[in-house]
mmCIF file of C-alpha atoms in Angstrom:
data_model
loop_
_atom_site.group_PDB
_atom_site.id
_atom_site.type_symbol
_atom_site.label_atom_id
_atom_site.label_comp_id
_atom_site.label_asym_id
_atom_site.label_seq_id
_atom_site.Cartn_x
_atom_site.Cartn_y
_atom_site.Cartn_z
ATOM 1 C CA MET A 1 91.478 85.331 95.361
ATOM 2 C CA ASN A 2 91.375 85.163 99.130
ATOM 3 C CA THR A 3 89.047 88.140 99.462
ATOM 4 C CA THR A 4 86.674 86.584 97.027
ATOM 5 C CA ILE A 5 86.710 83.256 98.841
ATOM 6 C CA ASN A 6 86.174 85.123 102.103
ATOM 7 C CA SER A 7 83.198 86.965 100.630
ATOM 8 C CA ILE A 8 81.595 83.715 99.444
ATOM 9 C CA VAL A 9 82.125 82.168 102.908
ATOM 10 C CA LEU A 10 80.575 85.229 104.449
ATOM 11 C CA MET A 11 77.602 85.007 102.072
ATOM 12 C CA ARG A 12 76.960 81.343 102.950
ATOM 13 C CA GLY A 13 77.414 81.949 106.677
ATOM 14 C CA ALA A 14 75.017 84.874 106.586
ATOM 15 C CA GLN A 15 72.415 82.845 104.704
ATOM 16 C CA ARG A 16 72.784 80.008 107.149
ATOM 17 C CA HIS A 17 72.322 82.228 110.188
ATOM 18 C CA SER A 18 69.592 84.430 108.774
ATOM 19 C CA ARG A 19 66.517 84.313 110.885
ATOM 20 C CA PRO A 20 63.710 86.465 109.395
ATOM 21 C CA LEU A 21 61.232 85.581 112.134
ATOM 22 C CA HIS A 22 63.689 86.483 114.839
ATOM 23 C CA ALA A 23 64.475 89.775 113.099
ATOM 24 C CA LEU A 24 60.800 90.546 112.790
ATOM 25 C CA ALA A 25 60.207 89.798 116.402
ATOM 26 C CA THR A 26 63.117 91.968 117.392
ATOM 27 C CA THR A 27 61.797 94.820 115.276
ATOM 28 C CA VAL A 28 58.262 94.605 116.724
ATOM 29 C CA GLY A 29 59.626 94.380 120.227
ATOM 30 C CA THR A 30 61.891 97.387 119.740
ATOM 31 C CA PHE A 31 59.033 99.400 118.327
ATOM 32 C CA ALA A 32 56.779 98.520 121.287
ATOM 33 C CA ALA A 33 59.531 99.394 123.759
ATOM 34 C CA LEU A 34 60.075 102.800 122.114
ATOM 35 C CA ALA A 35 56.330 103.429 122.071
ATOM 36 C CA MET A 36 56.128 102.805 125.786
ATOM 37 C CA LEU A 37 59.215 104.844 126.344
ATOM 38 C CA GLY A 38 57.702 107.844 124.518
ATOM 39 C CA LEU A 39 54.903 107.999 127.085
ATOM 40 C CA TYR A 40 57.265 108.673 130.063
ATOM 41 C CA VAL A 41 60.319 110.546 128.705
ATOM 42 C CA PRO A 42 60.365 114.334 128.462
ATOM 43 C CA ALA A 43 59.050 115.989 125.333
ATOM 44 C CA TRP A 44 62.504 117.192 124.299
ATOM 45 C CA LEU A 45 63.839 113.682 124.294
ATOM 46 C CA THR A 46 60.842 112.430 122.235
ATOM 47 C CA TYR A 47 61.527 115.145 119.689
ATOM 48 C CA LEU A 48 65.248 114.296 119.671
ATOM 49 C CA ILE A 49 64.534 110.621 119.009
ATOM 50 C CA THR A 50 62.090 111.589 116.213
ATOM 51 C CA VAL A 51 64.639 113.748 114.445
ATOM 52 C CA ALA A 52 67.378 111.151 114.998
ATOM 53 C CA ALA A 53 65.254 108.382 113.466
ATOM 54 C CA GLY A 54 64.501 110.559 110.417
ATOM 55 C CA ASN A 55 68.229 111.357 109.968
ATOM 56 C CA ALA A 56 69.061 107.676 110.450
ATOM 57 C CA LEU A 57 66.829 106.719 107.518
ATOM 58 C CA VAL A 58 68.815 109.087 105.326
ATOM 59 C CA SER A 59 72.100 107.639 106.509
ATOM 60 C CA LEU A 60 70.782 104.145 105.994
ATOM 61 C CA GLY A 61 70.794 104.946 102.312
ATOM 62 C CA ILE A 62 74.487 105.773 102.544
ATOM 63 C CA VAL A 63 75.127 102.509 104.364
ATOM 64 C CA THR A 64 73.329 100.670 101.523
ATOM 65 C CA LEU A 65 75.760 102.229 99.040
ATOM 66 C CA MET A 66 78.771 101.605 101.321
ATOM 67 C CA ARG A 67 78.104 97.884 101.162
ATOM 68 C CA GLY A 68 78.751 98.137 97.452
ATOM 69 C CA GLY A 69 81.981 100.058 97.933
ATOM 70 C CA VAL A 70 80.804 103.595 97.181
ATOM 71 C CA VAL A 71 79.837 106.532 99.403
ATOM 72 C CA SER A 72 77.469 109.363 98.578
ATOM 73 C CA PHE A 73 78.336 112.863 99.706
ATOM 74 C CA GLY A 74 75.163 114.245 98.136
ATOM 75 C CA GLN A 75 72.506 112.506 100.245
ATOM 76 C CA GLY A 76 71.330 115.904 101.340
ATOM 77 C CA MET A 77 69.787 116.371 97.901
ATOM 78 C CA PHE A 78 67.284 113.593 98.558
ATOM 79 C CA PHE A 79 66.835 114.734 102.137
ATOM 80 C CA ALA A 80 65.817 118.142 100.730
ATOM 81 C CA ALA A 81 63.695 116.628 97.967
ATOM 82 C CA GLY A 82 61.595 114.647 100.461
ATOM 83 C CA GLY A 83 61.287 117.695 102.748
ATOM 84 C CA TYR A 84 60.371 120.161 100.006
ATOM 85 C CA GLY A 85 58.073 117.687 98.384
ATOM 86 C CA ALA A 86 56.104 117.103 101.610
ATOM 87 C CA ALA A 87 56.076 120.855 102.347
ATOM 88 C CA LEU A 88 54.809 121.808 98.872
ATOM 89 C CA LEU A 89 52.093 119.119 98.915
ATOM 90 C CA PHE A 90 50.959 120.364 102.322
ATOM 91 C CA ASN A 91 50.927 124.106 101.406
ATOM 92 C CA HIS A 92 49.743 123.985 97.807
ATOM 93 C CA ALA A 93 48.043 120.687 97.188
ATOM 94 C CA GLY A 94 46.074 120.408 100.412
ATOM 95 C CA TRP A 95 47.744 117.156 101.545
ATOM 96 C CA THR A 96 47.783 117.047 105.311
ATOM 97 C CA ASP A 97 48.114 113.395 106.193
ATOM 98 C CA ALA A 98 51.600 112.765 107.525
ATOM 99 C CA LEU A 99 51.693 109.155 106.341
ATOM 100 C CA ALA A 100 50.851 110.160 102.759
ATOM 101 C CA LEU A 101 53.345 113.040 102.843
ATOM 102 C CA ALA A 102 56.189 110.818 104.050
ATOM 103 C CA ILE A 103 55.497 108.282 101.313
ATOM 104 C CA ALA A 104 55.193 110.999 98.673
ATOM 105 C CA GLY A 105 58.456 112.551 99.803
ATOM 106 C CA GLY A 106 60.271 109.203 99.326
ATOM 107 C CA ALA A 107 58.662 108.701 95.911
ATOM 108 C CA LEU A 108 59.642 112.158 94.753
ATOM 109 C CA ALA A 109 63.241 111.653 95.824
ATOM 110 C CA MET A 110 63.421 108.365 93.946
ATOM 111 C CA VAL A 111 62.015 110.015 90.802
ATOM 112 C CA LEU A 112 64.670 112.684 91.130
ATOM 113 C CA ALA A 113 67.363 110.082 91.390
ATOM 114 C CA LEU A 114 66.113 107.985 88.448
ATOM 115 C CA PRO A 115 67.893 109.910 85.656
ATOM 116 C CA PHE A 116 71.215 109.958 87.479
ATOM 117 C CA ALA A 117 71.373 106.313 88.613
ATOM 118 C CA PRO A 118 72.689 104.895 85.297
ATOM 119 C CA LEU A 119 75.367 107.552 85.096
ATOM 120 C CA LEU A 120 76.543 107.346 88.657
ATOM 121 C CA ALA A 121 76.609 103.537 88.579
ATOM 122 C CA ARG A 122 79.604 103.768 86.252
ATOM 123 C CA TYR A 123 81.815 105.517 88.756
ATOM 124 C CA ARG A 124 83.521 104.420 91.989
ATOM 125 C CA GLY A 125 85.587 105.946 94.788
ATOM 126 C CA ILE A 126 86.209 109.663 94.856
ATOM 127 C CA PHE A 127 84.508 110.138 91.463
ATOM 128 C CA PHE A 128 81.168 108.766 92.766
ATOM 129 C CA ALA A 129 81.435 110.889 95.908
ATOM 130 C CA THR A 130 82.368 114.015 94.022
ATOM 131 C CA LEU A 131 79.537 113.668 91.489
ATOM 132 C CA THR A 132 76.904 113.130 94.151
ATOM 133 C CA LEU A 133 78.258 116.102 96.062
ATOM 134 C CA ALA A 134 78.061 118.252 92.890
ATOM 135 C CA LEU A 135 74.423 117.203 92.309
ATOM 136 C CA SER A 136 73.573 118.125 95.868
ATOM 137 C CA MET A 137 75.125 121.560 95.546
ATOM 138 C CA VAL A 138 73.366 122.238 92.304
ATOM 139 C CA ALA A 139 70.118 121.451 94.043
ATOM 140 C CA TYR A 140 71.205 123.819 96.829
ATOM 141 C CA GLY A 141 71.764 126.598 94.316
ATOM 142 C CA VAL A 142 68.351 126.055 92.698
ATOM 143 C CA LEU A 143 66.578 126.135 96.076
ATOM 144 C CA MET A 144 68.418 129.324 97.051
ATOM 145 C CA LYS A 145 67.556 131.210 93.876
ATOM 146 C CA TRP A 146 64.017 130.022 93.204
ATOM 147 C CA PRO A 147 61.513 132.416 94.832
ATOM 148 C CA ALA A 148 58.647 129.964 94.366
ATOM 149 C CA LEU A 149 60.466 127.606 96.853
ATOM 150 C CA GLY A 150 60.991 130.312 99.413
ATOM 151 C CA GLY A 151 64.501 131.306 98.405
ATOM 152 C CA SER A 152 67.193 131.328 101.104
ATOM 153 C CA ASP A 153 64.616 131.450 103.955
ATOM 154 C CA GLY A 154 62.621 128.375 102.867
ATOM 155 C CA PHE A 155 59.089 128.233 104.211
ATOM 156 C CA THR A 156 57.134 126.822 107.090
ATOM 157 C CA VAL A 157 54.867 123.785 107.266
ATOM 158 C CA GLY A 158 51.768 123.663 109.420
ATOM 159 C CA ARG A 159 50.760 120.829 111.718
ATOM 160 C CA SER A 160 49.812 117.785 109.741
ATOM 161 C CA THR A 161 47.117 115.170 110.454
ATOM 162 C CA LEU A 162 47.219 111.404 110.871
ATOM 163 C CA LEU A 163 44.223 109.391 109.840
ATOM 164 C CA GLY A 164 42.007 112.505 110.155
ATOM 165 C CA GLN A 165 43.309 113.564 113.532
ATOM 166 C CA ARG A 166 45.255 116.828 113.761
ATOM 167 C CA LEU A 167 48.726 116.448 115.325
ATOM 168 C CA ASP A 168 48.602 119.340 117.785
ATOM 169 C CA GLY A 169 50.132 119.664 121.243
ATOM 170 C CA PRO A 170 51.984 116.938 123.201
ATOM 171 C CA GLU A 171 49.597 114.184 121.997
ATOM 172 C CA GLY A 172 50.145 115.143 118.371
ATOM 173 C CA SER A 173 53.935 115.132 118.862
ATOM 174 C CA TYR A 174 53.714 111.711 120.386
ATOM 175 C CA LYS A 175 51.685 110.434 117.400
ATOM 176 C CA LEU A 176 54.201 111.829 114.995
ATOM 177 C CA PHE A 177 56.914 110.120 117.073
ATOM 178 C CA LEU A 178 55.090 106.815 116.700
ATOM 179 C CA LEU A 179 54.726 107.296 112.966
ATOM 180 C CA THR A 180 58.462 107.953 112.618
ATOM 181 C CA MET A 181 59.227 104.926 114.700
ATOM 182 C CA ALA A 182 56.890 102.823 112.532
ATOM 183 C CA PHE A 183 58.655 104.026 109.342
ATOM 184 C CA ALA A 184 62.060 103.350 110.960
ATOM 185 C CA ALA A 185 60.950 99.850 111.976
ATOM 186 C CA VAL A 186 59.505 98.898 108.609
ATOM 187 C CA ILE A 187 62.357 100.355 106.524
ATOM 188 C CA GLY A 188 64.974 98.996 108.898
ATOM 189 C CA PHE A 189 63.482 95.500 108.719
ATOM 190 C CA LEU A 190 63.229 95.628 104.917
ATOM 191 C CA ALA A 191 66.841 96.880 104.656
ATOM 192 C CA ARG A 192 68.069 94.121 106.944
ATOM 193 C CA ALA A 193 66.219 91.534 104.826
ATOM 194 C CA TYR A 194 67.694 93.049 101.657
ATOM 195 C CA PHE A 195 71.189 92.956 103.092
ATOM 196 C CA ALA A 196 70.821 89.247 103.906
ATOM 197 C CA SER A 197 69.276 88.416 100.507
ATOM 198 C CA PRO A 198 71.321 86.952 97.629
ATOM 199 C CA VAL A 199 71.329 90.276 95.853
ATOM 200 C CA GLY A 200 72.446 92.198 98.901
ATOM 201 C CA LEU A 201 75.202 89.653 99.632
ATOM 202 C CA VAL A 202 76.414 89.841 96.035
ATOM 203 C CA THR A 203 76.636 93.601 96.513
ATOM 204 C CA LEU A 204 78.792 93.074 99.586
ATOM 205 C CA ALA A 205 81.019 90.660 97.616
ATOM 206 C CA ALA A 206 81.442 93.360 94.960
ATOM 207 C CA ARG A 207 82.968 95.584 97.602
ATOM 208 C CA ASP A 208 85.909 93.115 97.882
ATOM 209 C CA ASN A 209 86.364 92.131 94.214
ATOM 210 C CA GLU A 210 84.020 93.698 91.655
ATOM 211 C CA LEU A 211 85.639 91.996 88.690
ATOM 212 C CA ARG A 212 85.118 88.495 89.995
ATOM 213 C CA VAL A 213 81.501 89.281 90.781
ATOM 214 C CA GLU A 214 81.091 90.301 87.137
ATOM 215 C CA TYR A 215 82.620 86.983 86.098
ATOM 216 C CA LEU A 216 79.999 85.218 88.197
ATOM 217 C CA GLY A 217 77.343 86.826 85.993
ATOM 218 C CA ALA A 218 76.094 89.661 88.145
ATOM 219 C CA SER A 219 75.958 93.282 86.932
ATOM 220 C CA VAL A 220 77.613 95.467 89.493
ATOM 221 C CA ARG A 221 76.433 98.617 87.686
ATOM 222 C CA ARG A 222 72.789 97.479 88.064
ATOM 223 C CA LEU A 223 73.375 96.706 91.701
ATOM 224 C CA ILE A 224 74.962 100.121 92.387
ATOM 225 C CA GLY A 225 72.117 101.829 90.419
ATOM 226 C CA ALA A 226 69.440 99.954 92.385
ATOM 227 C CA ASN A 227 71.187 100.783 95.673
ATOM 228 C CA PHE A 228 71.326 104.474 94.624
ATOM 229 C CA LEU A 229 67.551 104.507 94.041
ATOM 230 C CA MET A 230 66.983 102.797 97.345
ATOM 231 C CA ALA A 231 69.213 105.408 99.069
ATOM 232 C CA ALA A 232 67.128 108.142 97.455
ATOM 233 C CA LEU A 233 63.890 106.540 98.730
ATOM 234 C CA PHE A 234 65.210 106.319 102.276
ATOM 235 C CA GLY A 235 66.512 109.899 102.107
ATOM 236 C CA GLY A 236 63.189 111.268 100.868
ATOM 237 C CA VAL A 237 61.169 109.504 103.563
ATOM 238 C CA GLY A 238 63.593 110.696 106.223
ATOM 239 C CA GLY A 239 63.531 114.282 104.878
ATOM 240 C CA ALA A 240 59.727 114.392 104.868
ATOM 241 C CA LEU A 241 59.490 113.072 108.456
ATOM 242 C CA VAL A 242 62.061 115.530 109.710
ATOM 243 C CA VAL A 243 60.313 118.459 107.992
ATOM 244 C CA LEU A 244 57.001 117.431 109.580
ATOM 245 C CA SER A 245 58.692 117.443 112.979
ATOM 246 C CA LEU A 246 60.555 120.706 112.523
ATOM 247 C CA GLY A 247 57.725 122.541 110.784
ATOM 248 C CA HIS A 248 60.234 124.298 108.459
ATOM 249 C CA VAL A 249 62.215 123.493 105.342
ATOM 250 C CA GLU A 250 65.215 125.431 103.880
ATOM 251 C CA PRO A 251 67.941 125.106 101.225
ATOM 252 C CA ALA A 252 70.526 124.122 103.916
ATOM 253 C CA PHE A 253 68.902 120.639 103.773
ATOM 254 C CA SER A 254 70.873 120.127 100.524
ATOM 255 C CA TYR A 255 74.098 121.866 101.585
ATOM 256 C CA TRP A 256 77.270 119.844 101.725
ATOM 257 C CA THR A 257 77.597 120.088 105.521
ATOM 258 C CA THR A 258 74.210 118.397 105.903
ATOM 259 C CA SER A 259 75.344 115.547 103.649
ATOM 260 C CA GLY A 260 78.492 115.334 105.721
ATOM 261 C CA GLU A 261 76.506 114.747 108.875
ATOM 262 C CA PHE A 262 74.758 111.806 107.238
ATOM 263 C CA VAL A 263 78.162 110.419 106.204
ATOM 264 C CA PHE A 264 79.308 110.972 109.770
ATOM 265 C CA ILE A 265 76.468 108.788 110.992
ATOM 266 C CA ALA A 266 77.197 106.076 108.438
ATOM 267 C CA VAL A 267 80.875 105.997 109.347
ATOM 268 C CA LEU A 268 79.998 105.917 113.029
ATOM 269 C CA ALA A 269 77.634 103.033 112.540
ATOM 270 C CA GLY A 270 79.591 100.928 109.949
ATOM 271 C CA TYR A 271 78.035 99.059 107.058
ATOM 272 C CA ARG A 272 77.368 95.731 108.761
ATOM 273 C CA SER A 273 74.449 96.486 111.012
ATOM 274 C CA VAL A 274 71.061 98.286 110.392
ATOM 275 C CA PRO A 275 70.331 98.956 114.128
ATOM 276 C CA ALA A 276 73.706 100.586 114.507
ATOM 277 C CA VAL A 277 72.693 103.343 112.128
ATOM 278 C CA PHE A 278 69.818 104.363 114.347
ATOM 279 C CA ILE A 279 72.042 104.153 117.489
ATOM 280 C CA ALA A 280 74.715 106.258 115.830
ATOM 281 C CA SER A 281 72.185 108.895 114.762
ATOM 282 C CA PHE A 282 70.798 109.096 118.249
ATOM 283 C CA LEU A 283 74.299 109.391 119.752
ATOM 284 C CA LEU A 284 75.166 112.158 117.370
ATOM 285 C CA GLU A 285 72.073 114.089 118.306
ATOM 286 C CA ILE A 286 72.812 113.639 122.013
ATOM 287 C CA VAL A 287 76.422 114.662 121.653
ATOM 288 C CA ARG A 288 75.500 117.650 119.506
ATOM 289 C CA SER A 289 72.744 118.836 121.815
ATOM 290 C CA PHE A 290 74.693 118.625 125.032
ATOM 291 C CA SER A 291 77.954 119.925 123.526
ATOM 292 C CA SER A 292 76.203 122.912 121.942
ATOM 293 C CA ALA A 293 74.540 123.619 125.300
ATOM 294 C CA TYR A 294 77.660 123.347 127.448
ATOM 295 C CA PHE A 295 80.302 124.215 124.828
ATOM 296 C CA PRO A 296 78.502 126.597 122.497
ATOM 297 C CA ASN A 297 81.663 127.883 120.847
ATOM 298 C CA THR A 298 83.487 124.544 120.467
ATOM 299 C CA TRP A 299 80.761 121.972 119.969
ATOM 300 C CA GLN A 300 82.152 121.034 116.501
ATOM 301 C CA LEU A 301 85.431 120.189 118.232
ATOM 302 C CA VAL A 302 83.583 117.849 120.602
ATOM 303 C CA LEU A 303 81.919 116.078 117.670
ATOM 304 C CA GLY A 304 85.253 115.685 115.926
ATOM 305 C CA LEU A 305 86.876 114.203 118.999
ATOM 306 C CA PHE A 306 83.960 111.888 119.401
ATOM 307 C CA LEU A 307 84.316 110.618 115.826
ATOM 308 C CA LEU A 308 88.118 110.223 116.239
ATOM 309 C CA LEU A 309 87.634 108.040 119.324
ATOM 310 C CA VAL A 310 85.116 105.839 117.564
ATOM 311 C CA ILE A 311 87.391 105.452 114.530
ATOM 312 C CA ARG A 312 90.372 104.679 116.818
ATOM 313 C CA PHE A 313 88.693 102.063 118.958
ATOM 314 C CA LEU A 314 85.863 100.866 116.621
ATOM 315 C CA PRO A 315 87.276 101.195 113.123
ATOM 316 C CA GLN A 316 84.451 99.123 111.689
ATOM 317 C CA GLY A 317 81.777 101.183 113.422
ATOM 318 C CA ILE A 318 79.437 100.674 116.345
ATOM 319 C CA GLY A 319 77.867 97.645 114.619
ATOM 320 C CA SER A 320 81.166 95.701 114.994
ATOM 321 C CA LEU A 321 80.374 95.395 118.728
ATOM 322 C CA TRP A 322 77.780 92.710 118.031
ATOM 323 C CA THR A 323 78.239 91.679 114.396
ATOM 324 C CA ARG A 324 79.813 88.226 114.139
ATOM 325 C CA GLU A 325 81.442 88.747 110.745
ATOM 326 C CA ALA A 326 83.182 91.933 111.948
ATOM 327 C CA ARG A 327 84.628 90.212 114.988
#
């Protein structure tokens, strides 16, 4: 009873303090600041931010599911679907525009998730996590054994274009960085608006007491199914953008360790804040890059210790540092 009342109070408080114009201004200002930053930072840091933003979009899908009380350990399947979709369209269909490839990657991942959404929406807890993990590993097996998709080696992707201009050299990398930041800004803003909407807040209430939400007339299964499709869309877009940056796609995109990294980011960020997901993804890339450079044989240990420290001192994630409800 108390948890349901708290959820309703939280919903009303969030609606009262929701400021779409402020959020939009913050998003535009952040994008402008990152665009200026990209002109002056080293190329390796620009690349690192690009990959981190693409990975953050994938983890944002997990955060969307976490708000409903479930966690996907198979987000790598949609990450791979977006990457392979963009790569196949580039190599075999003649699509070269990075904007179109990213959108197509997200659409393909959502189509792939469509048949499984009604089934997975019936399960919770470890059952949901295990089923999503199983689907991801089935996709990994298919990618490994299908010669038309490059087998275990995958295949490369050439340099794409953007609005007719080829993305070559440092200038091209900067434009791809801007495109990734634009996708991150738009999707992040839409996700934040969705979380603050009545549907998003009902999903958050279902995390506390699903049965009482059903009594109020909402279908939790439909909410979980819709969130699963949204997570697939985010994962596909992120996968396509990362593949365009890397220039290569391989079956490891769908392996369970890749999905684990996305869960790592989601846990590190918490489910209450959208910006925290991007910050957590960037922190993970920084820690992994420097730990692998200075501790090449024990960098996984450094990552593990980093996560343990965050869980110990920030059990609700990085977002709890500035989220009012968490405090």
